[in-house]
Amino acid sequence: MSDSLNIAGKSYQSRLLVGTGKYQDFKQTRAAIDASGAEIVTVAIRRTNIGQTAGEPSLLDFLPPDQFTYLPNTAGCYSADDAVRTLRLARELLDGHTLVKLEVLGDPNTLYPNMIETIAAAKVLVKDGFDVMVYCSDDPIMAKQLEDIGCCAVMPLASLIGSGMGILNPWNLQIIIANANIPVLVDAGVGTASDAAIAMELGCQGVLMNTAIAAARDPIQMAGAMKKAVEAGREAYLAGRMAKKLYSASPSSPTTGLIS
Amino acid sequence: MQLTINGKARDFAVTQLTVAELVLQLSLEGKRLAIERNGEIVPRSQFANTLLAAGDQLEIVGAVGGG
């Protein structure tokens, strides 16, 4: 059975997308990503350290761009202009690569997205030929507008970045999913495997996470748990869950043939 | 020639410098990076024939871990 995640014309077997930040070292980063089975990995774009980099290994040495699909992000950007500028640099850095994660933050404490700036940046980037996966609030109207602009995926937060609070508003997510004609992925807020499973059971096309894996006591084991959770949640969604009932008066064992 | 690189002023004892030569001087050759000069990206294919001017503002970036 082929059940692939399709984003911007490319299909992926894994529905788990992972970040590459907050790990002990590159070796652990690679081991966790291998355990997660992720094919798409996010990276940040930052000023190169000048003067102390000779011979120093880089993230790209551990995650060769020909083995993974890079998803450069705009983490740390608070304006549309900065986000667009960052992703244009990323495109140059990655030899014309157009798949990107747009996030424009509104506040350094909550890291909640600034949707006005996000929408402004999305318009520029789509026009400029980028395939934009966009981190957004879980507001169904915003998600629809981002789709109408031409983003290739919307990625509403489950809860705040790095909070591990899980899915706080499954109802909004369901509305976004029901109205979307592009993939909806949960990005941010997943804390443990059950959160990822719930996101997938709701009908998300995928889940993007970083801290839930990197900040686990054993990141590599957690990466494996997330892989299974995303797969299980997806299968449960496809299988179609039974209806919830307060009680059913319908036991699973035969009601006849009882001894007397 | 003084250039501002990643927000820091740096002096180079030359009168002429291309972006490719700058990359060598900073020991960044072979590294995957992108360069913005005065707000405009310099494509890698243009490093060798892009002459820098005193006072240029350069951003040199690479990919790092992030979520």
CSV table of C-alpha atoms in Angstrom, one decimal:
chain,number,residue,atom,x,y,z
A,1,MET,CA,0.0,0.0,0.0
A,2,SER,CA,1.4,3.3,-1.0
A,3,ASP,CA,0.5,6.1,1.4
A,4,SER,CA,3.0,8.8,0.8
A,5,LEU,CA,3.2,12.4,1.9
A,6,ASN,CA,3.1,14.7,-1.1
A,7,ILE,CA,4.6,18.1,-0.8
A,8,ALA,CA,5.3,20.5,-3.7
A,9,GLY,CA,5.3,17.6,-6.2
A,10,LYS,CA,7.6,15.3,-4.3
A,11,SER,CA,6.5,12.3,-2.3
A,12,TYR,CA,7.9,11.2,1.0
A,13,GLN,CA,7.5,7.9,2.9
A,14,SER,CA,7.9,9.4,6.3
A,15,ARG,CA,5.3,11.8,7.7
A,16,LEU,CA,7.6,12.8,10.5
A,17,LEU,CA,9.6,16.0,9.9
A,18,VAL,CA,12.3,16.8,12.4
A,19,GLY,CA,14.4,19.8,13.5
A,20,THR,CA,18.2,19.6,13.9
A,21,GLY,CA,18.6,22.0,16.9
A,22,LYS,CA,19.2,21.5,20.6
A,23,TYR,CA,21.2,18.2,20.3
A,24,GLN,CA,24.4,17.5,22.3
A,25,ASP,CA,26.4,17.2,19.1
A,26,PHE,CA,26.1,16.4,15.4
A,27,LYS,CA,26.6,12.7,16.1
A,28,GLN,CA,23.6,12.6,18.3
A,29,THR,CA,21.6,14.7,15.8
A,30,ARG,CA,22.3,12.2,13.1
A,31,ALA,CA,21.5,9.2,15.3
A,32,ALA,CA,18.2,10.7,16.4
A,33,ILE,CA,17.2,11.6,12.8
A,34,ASP,CA,18.1,8.1,11.6
A,35,ALA,CA,15.9,6.6,14.4
A,36,SER,CA,13.0,9.0,13.5
A,37,GLY,CA,13.1,7.9,9.9
A,38,ALA,CA,12.6,11.5,8.8
A,39,GLU,CA,13.4,12.4,5.2
A,40,ILE,CA,12.8,16.2,5.7
A,41,VAL,CA,14.9,18.0,8.2
A,42,THR,CA,14.8,21.7,9.1
A,43,VAL,CA,17.9,23.8,9.4
A,44,ALA,CA,18.4,27.4,10.5
A,45,ILE,CA,20.4,30.0,8.5
A,46,ARG,CA,22.9,31.9,10.6
A,47,ARG,CA,26.0,34.0,10.3
A,48,THR,CA,29.1,31.9,9.7
A,49,ASN,CA,31.7,32.0,12.5
A,50,ILE,CA,34.7,33.6,11.1
A,51,GLY,CA,38.2,32.9,12.3
A,52,GLN,CA,37.5,29.6,14.2
A,53,THR,CA,36.0,27.4,11.6
A,54,ALA,CA,38.9,25.9,9.8
A,55,GLY,CA,38.5,22.1,9.8
A,56,GLU,CA,35.5,22.3,12.2
A,57,PRO,CA,32.7,19.8,11.2
A,58,SER,CA,29.5,21.3,10.0
A,59,LEU,CA,25.9,20.0,10.3
A,60,LEU,CA,26.0,19.3,6.5
A,61,ASP,CA,28.8,16.8,7.0
A,62,PHE,CA,26.6,14.7,9.2
A,63,LEU,CA,23.4,15.3,7.2
A,64,PRO,CA,24.5,15.3,3.6
A,65,PRO,CA,22.0,17.3,1.5
A,66,ASP,CA,21.8,14.4,-1.0
A,67,GLN,CA,20.4,12.1,1.7
A,68,PHE,CA,17.9,14.4,3.2
A,69,THR,CA,15.5,17.1,2.0
A,70,TYR,CA,16.5,20.3,3.8
A,71,LEU,CA,13.9,22.6,5.0
A,72,PRO,CA,15.6,25.9,5.8
A,73,ASN,CA,13.6,27.9,8.3
A,74,THR,CA,13.3,31.6,9.3
A,75,ALA,CA,13.5,31.0,13.0
A,76,GLY,CA,14.3,34.2,14.8
A,77,CYS,CA,12.8,36.4,12.2
A,78,TYR,CA,10.3,39.0,13.4
A,79,SER,CA,9.5,40.7,10.1
A,80,ALA,CA,8.4,39.6,6.7
A,81,ASP,CA,11.5,41.4,5.2
A,82,ASP,CA,13.9,39.5,7.4
A,83,ALA,CA,12.2,36.2,6.7
A,84,VAL,CA,12.3,36.7,2.9
A,85,ARG,CA,15.9,37.8,3.0
A,86,THR,CA,16.9,34.7,5.1
A,87,LEU,CA,15.2,32.3,2.7
A,88,ARG,CA,16.7,34.0,-0.4
A,89,LEU,CA,20.1,33.3,1.3
A,90,ALA,CA,19.0,29.8,2.0
A,91,ARG,CA,18.1,29.2,-1.6
A,92,GLU,CA,21.6,30.4,-2.7
A,93,LEU,CA,23.2,28.3,0.0
A,94,LEU,CA,21.4,25.2,-1.1
A,95,ASP,CA,21.9,25.6,-4.8
A,96,GLY,CA,18.5,26.9,-5.8
A,97,HIS,CA,16.5,24.7,-3.4
A,98,THR,CA,13.0,26.1,-3.1
A,99,LEU,CA,11.2,24.2,-0.4
A,100,VAL,CA,11.3,26.3,2.8
A,101,LYS,CA,9.7,26.7,6.2
A,102,LEU,CA,8.4,30.2,6.7
A,103,GLU,CA,7.9,31.3,10.3
A,104,VAL,CA,7.7,34.9,11.4
A,105,LEU,CA,7.6,35.3,15.1
A,106,GLY,CA,5.6,37.9,17.0
A,107,ASP,CA,7.0,37.8,20.5
A,108,PRO,CA,10.3,36.4,22.0
A,109,ASN,CA,8.7,34.9,25.0
A,110,THR,CA,5.9,32.9,23.5
A,111,LEU,CA,7.4,32.6,19.9
A,112,TYR,CA,3.8,32.9,18.8
A,113,PRO,CA,3.6,33.6,15.0
A,114,ASN,CA,2.9,37.1,13.8
A,115,MET,CA,0.3,36.2,11.2
A,116,ILE,CA,0.2,39.7,9.5
A,117,GLU,CA,4.0,39.5,8.8
A,118,THR,CA,3.7,35.8,7.9
A,119,ILE,CA,1.1,36.5,5.3
A,120,ALA,CA,3.1,39.4,3.8
A,121,ALA,CA,6.2,37.2,3.6
A,122,ALA,CA,4.3,34.3,2.1
A,123,LYS,CA,3.0,36.5,-0.7
A,124,VAL,CA,6.5,37.6,-1.7
A,125,LEU,CA,8.0,34.1,-1.4
A,126,VAL,CA,5.3,32.4,-3.5
A,127,LYS,CA,5.7,35.0,-6.2
A,128,ASP,CA,9.4,34.5,-6.1
A,129,GLY,CA,9.1,30.8,-6.8
A,130,PHE,CA,9.5,29.3,-3.4
A,131,ASP,CA,7.5,26.2,-2.2
A,132,VAL,CA,6.4,27.6,1.2
A,133,MET,CA,5.5,25.4,4.1
A,134,VAL,CA,4.2,27.9,6.6
A,135,TYR,CA,4.2,27.8,10.4
A,136,CYS,CA,1.0,29.5,11.5
A,137,SER,CA,-1.5,30.0,14.3
A,138,ASP,CA,-4.3,27.4,14.5
A,139,ASP,CA,-6.8,30.0,13.1
A,140,PRO,CA,-8.8,28.4,10.2
A,141,ILE,CA,-9.2,31.7,8.4
A,142,MET,CA,-5.5,32.4,8.4
A,143,ALA,CA,-4.7,28.8,7.2
A,144,LYS,CA,-7.2,29.3,4.3
A,145,GLN,CA,-5.6,32.6,3.4
A,146,LEU,CA,-2.2,31.0,3.3
A,147,GLU,CA,-3.5,28.3,1.1
A,148,ASP,CA,-5.1,30.9,-1.2
A,149,ILE,CA,-1.8,32.7,-1.4
A,150,GLY,CA,-0.2,29.5,-2.8
A,151,CYS,CA,1.6,28.0,0.1
A,152,CYS,CA,2.3,24.3,-0.4
A,153,ALA,CA,1.5,23.3,3.2
A,154,VAL,CA,0.1,24.9,6.3
A,155,MET,CA,1.7,24.0,9.7
A,156,PRO,CA,-0.4,25.2,12.6
A,157,LEU,CA,1.0,25.0,16.0
A,158,ALA,CA,-0.3,22.4,18.4
A,159,SER,CA,0.9,24.6,21.3
A,160,LEU,CA,3.8,27.0,21.7
A,161,ILE,CA,7.2,26.2,20.3
A,162,GLY,CA,9.3,24.3,22.8
A,163,SER,CA,6.4,24.0,25.3
A,164,GLY,CA,5.7,20.3,24.9
A,165,MET,CA,2.1,21.0,25.9
A,166,GLY,CA,0.6,18.9,23.1
A,167,ILE,CA,-2.5,19.6,21.1
A,168,LEU,CA,-4.4,22.4,22.9
A,169,ASN,CA,-7.1,22.9,20.3
A,170,PRO,CA,-8.0,19.8,18.3
A,171,TRP,CA,-11.2,21.4,17.2
A,172,ASN,CA,-9.5,24.2,15.3
A,173,LEU,CA,-7.1,21.7,13.8
A,174,GLN,CA,-10.0,19.6,12.6
A,175,ILE,CA,-11.6,22.7,11.0
A,176,ILE,CA,-8.3,23.6,9.3
A,177,ILE,CA,-7.9,20.0,8.0
A,178,ALA,CA,-11.5,19.8,6.8
A,179,ASN,CA,-11.2,23.0,4.8
A,180,ALA,CA,-7.7,22.5,3.4
A,181,ASN,CA,-6.8,21.3,-0.1
A,182,ILE,CA,-3.1,21.3,0.8
A,183,PRO,CA,-1.3,19.2,3.4
A,184,VAL,CA,-1.8,20.3,7.0
A,185,LEU,CA,1.0,19.4,9.4
A,186,VAL,CA,1.3,20.1,13.1
A,187,ASP,CA,4.4,22.1,13.8
A,188,ALA,CA,5.4,22.9,17.4
A,189,GLY,CA,4.1,21.9,20.8
A,190,VAL,CA,4.3,18.1,20.5
A,191,GLY,CA,5.6,16.8,23.8
A,192,THR,CA,5.5,13.0,23.6
A,193,ALA,CA,4.5,10.2,21.3
A,194,SER,CA,0.7,10.3,22.1
A,195,ASP,CA,0.6,14.0,21.0
A,196,ALA,CA,2.0,13.0,17.6
A,197,ALA,CA,-0.4,10.1,17.3
A,198,ILE,CA,-3.4,12.4,18.1
A,199,ALA,CA,-2.3,14.9,15.5
A,200,MET,CA,-2.2,12.1,12.9
A,201,GLU,CA,-5.5,10.6,14.0
A,202,LEU,CA,-7.1,14.0,13.5
A,203,GLY,CA,-6.1,13.8,9.9
A,204,CYS,CA,-2.9,15.8,9.8
A,205,GLN,CA,-0.7,14.8,6.9
A,206,GLY,CA,2.4,15.0,9.0
A,207,VAL,CA,4.1,16.3,12.2
A,208,LEU,CA,7.1,18.5,12.5
A,209,MET,CA,9.0,18.5,15.8
A,210,ASN,CA,12.4,19.3,17.3
A,211,THR,CA,12.4,19.8,21.1
A,212,ALA,CA,10.2,16.7,21.9
A,213,ILE,CA,13.0,14.6,20.6
A,214,ALA,CA,16.1,16.6,21.4
A,215,ALA,CA,15.0,17.4,25.0
A,216,ALA,CA,14.0,13.8,25.8
A,217,ARG,CA,16.2,12.1,28.3
A,218,ASP,CA,17.1,9.7,25.5
A,219,PRO,CA,16.6,11.5,22.3
A,220,ILE,CA,17.3,8.5,20.1
A,221,GLN,CA,14.8,6.3,21.8
A,222,MET,CA,12.2,9.1,21.7
A,223,ALA,CA,12.9,9.6,18.0
A,224,GLY,CA,12.0,5.9,17.5
A,225,ALA,CA,8.8,6.4,19.6
A,226,MET,CA,7.8,9.4,17.5
A,227,LYS,CA,8.3,7.4,14.3
A,228,LYS,CA,5.9,4.7,15.5
A,229,ALA,CA,3.4,7.2,16.9
A,230,VAL,CA,3.2,9.0,13.6
A,231,GLU,CA,2.8,5.7,11.7
A,232,ALA,CA,0.2,4.4,14.2
A,233,GLY,CA,-1.8,7.6,14.1
A,234,ARG,CA,-1.8,7.7,10.4
A,235,GLU,CA,-3.0,4.1,10.1
A,236,ALA,CA,-5.7,4.7,12.7
A,237,TYR,CA,-6.8,7.7,10.7
A,238,LEU,CA,-6.9,5.6,7.5
A,239,ALA,CA,-8.6,2.7,9.3
A,240,GLY,CA,-11.4,5.0,10.5
A,241,ARG,CA,-12.0,4.9,14.3
A,242,MET,CA,-15.2,3.5,15.8
A,243,ALA,CA,-17.8,6.0,17.0
A,244,LYS,CA,-17.5,7.2,20.6
A,245,LYS,CA,-20.5,6.2,22.7
A,246,LEU,CA,-21.2,6.8,26.3
A,247,TYR,CA,-22.1,3.1,26.6
A,248,SER,CA,-23.1,0.6,24.0
A,249,ALA,CA,-24.8,-2.5,25.5
A,250,SER,CA,-23.0,-4.4,22.8
A,251,PRO,CA,-20.4,-6.7,24.4
A,252,SER,CA,-17.6,-8.1,22.4
A,253,SER,CA,-18.3,-11.7,23.5
A,254,PRO,CA,-21.3,-13.7,22.4
A,255,THR,CA,-24.4,-13.2,24.4
A,256,THR,CA,-25.6,-16.8,23.8
A,257,GLY,CA,-24.1,-20.1,24.8
A,258,LEU,CA,-23.5,-19.1,28.4
A,259,ILE,CA,-23.4,-21.9,30.9
A,260,SER,CA,-26.3,-22.1,33.3
B,1,MET,CA,40.2,48.3,2.7
B,2,GLN,CA,37.7,48.1,5.5
B,3,LEU,CA,34.7,45.8,5.2
B,4,THR,CA,31.9,45.1,7.6
B,5,ILE,CA,31.5,41.3,7.8
B,6,ASN,CA,28.7,39.8,9.8
B,7,GLY,CA,28.3,43.1,11.7
B,8,LYS,CA,32.0,43.5,12.5
B,9,ALA,CA,34.5,45.8,10.8
B,10,ARG,CA,37.6,44.1,9.4
B,11,ASP,CA,40.6,45.6,7.7
B,12,PHE,CA,42.3,44.0,4.7
B,13,ALA,CA,45.7,45.2,3.6
B,14,VAL,CA,44.9,45.2,-0.1
B,15,THR,CA,43.5,47.8,-2.5
B,16,GLN,CA,41.5,45.2,-4.6
B,17,LEU,CA,39.6,42.2,-3.4
B,18,THR,CA,37.1,39.9,-5.0
B,19,VAL,CA,34.5,37.9,-3.1
B,20,ALA,CA,36.4,34.7,-4.0
B,21,GLU,CA,39.7,36.2,-2.5
B,22,LEU,CA,37.8,37.3,0.6
B,23,VAL,CA,36.5,33.7,1.1
B,24,LEU,CA,40.1,32.5,0.9
B,25,GLN,CA,41.4,35.2,3.3
B,26,LEU,CA,38.7,34.2,5.8
B,27,SER,CA,39.7,30.5,5.4
B,28,LEU,CA,36.1,29.7,4.3
B,29,GLU,CA,37.0,28.0,1.0
B,30,GLY,CA,35.1,24.8,0.3
B,31,LYS,CA,32.5,25.6,3.0
B,32,ARG,CA,28.9,25.8,2.0
B,33,LEU,CA,27.9,29.4,2.5
B,34,ALA,CA,25.9,32.2,1.0
B,35,ILE,CA,27.0,35.8,0.8
B,36,GLU,CA,25.0,39.0,0.7
B,37,ARG,CA,26.7,42.2,-0.2
B,38,ASN,CA,25.0,45.5,0.7
B,39,GLY,CA,21.7,43.6,0.9
B,40,GLU,CA,22.1,41.8,-2.5
B,41,ILE,CA,23.0,38.1,-2.8
B,42,VAL,CA,26.2,37.4,-4.7
B,43,PRO,CA,25.7,34.2,-6.5
B,44,ARG,CA,28.5,31.7,-6.0
B,45,SER,CA,29.2,31.7,-9.7
B,46,GLN,CA,30.0,35.4,-9.4
B,47,PHE,CA,32.5,35.2,-6.5
B,48,ALA,CA,35.5,35.4,-8.7
B,49,ASN,CA,34.5,38.4,-10.7
B,50,THR,CA,32.7,40.5,-8.0
B,51,LEU,CA,35.1,43.2,-6.8
B,52,LEU,CA,34.4,44.5,-3.3
B,53,ALA,CA,34.5,48.2,-2.4
B,54,ALA,CA,35.6,49.8,0.9
B,55,GLY,CA,32.7,50.1,3.2
B,56,ASP,CA,30.8,47.2,1.8
B,57,GLN,CA,28.5,45.4,4.3
B,58,LEU,CA,28.7,41.7,3.9
B,59,GLU,CA,26.7,38.9,5.5
B,60,ILE,CA,28.2,35.4,5.2
B,61,VAL,CA,25.8,32.7,6.3
B,62,GLY,CA,25.6,28.9,6.6
B,63,ALA,CA,23.2,26.2,7.7
B,64,VAL,CA,23.1,25.3,11.4
B,65,GLY,CA,20.9,23.1,13.6
B,66,GLY,CA,17.4,24.5,14.1
B,67,GLY,CA,13.8,23.5,14.3
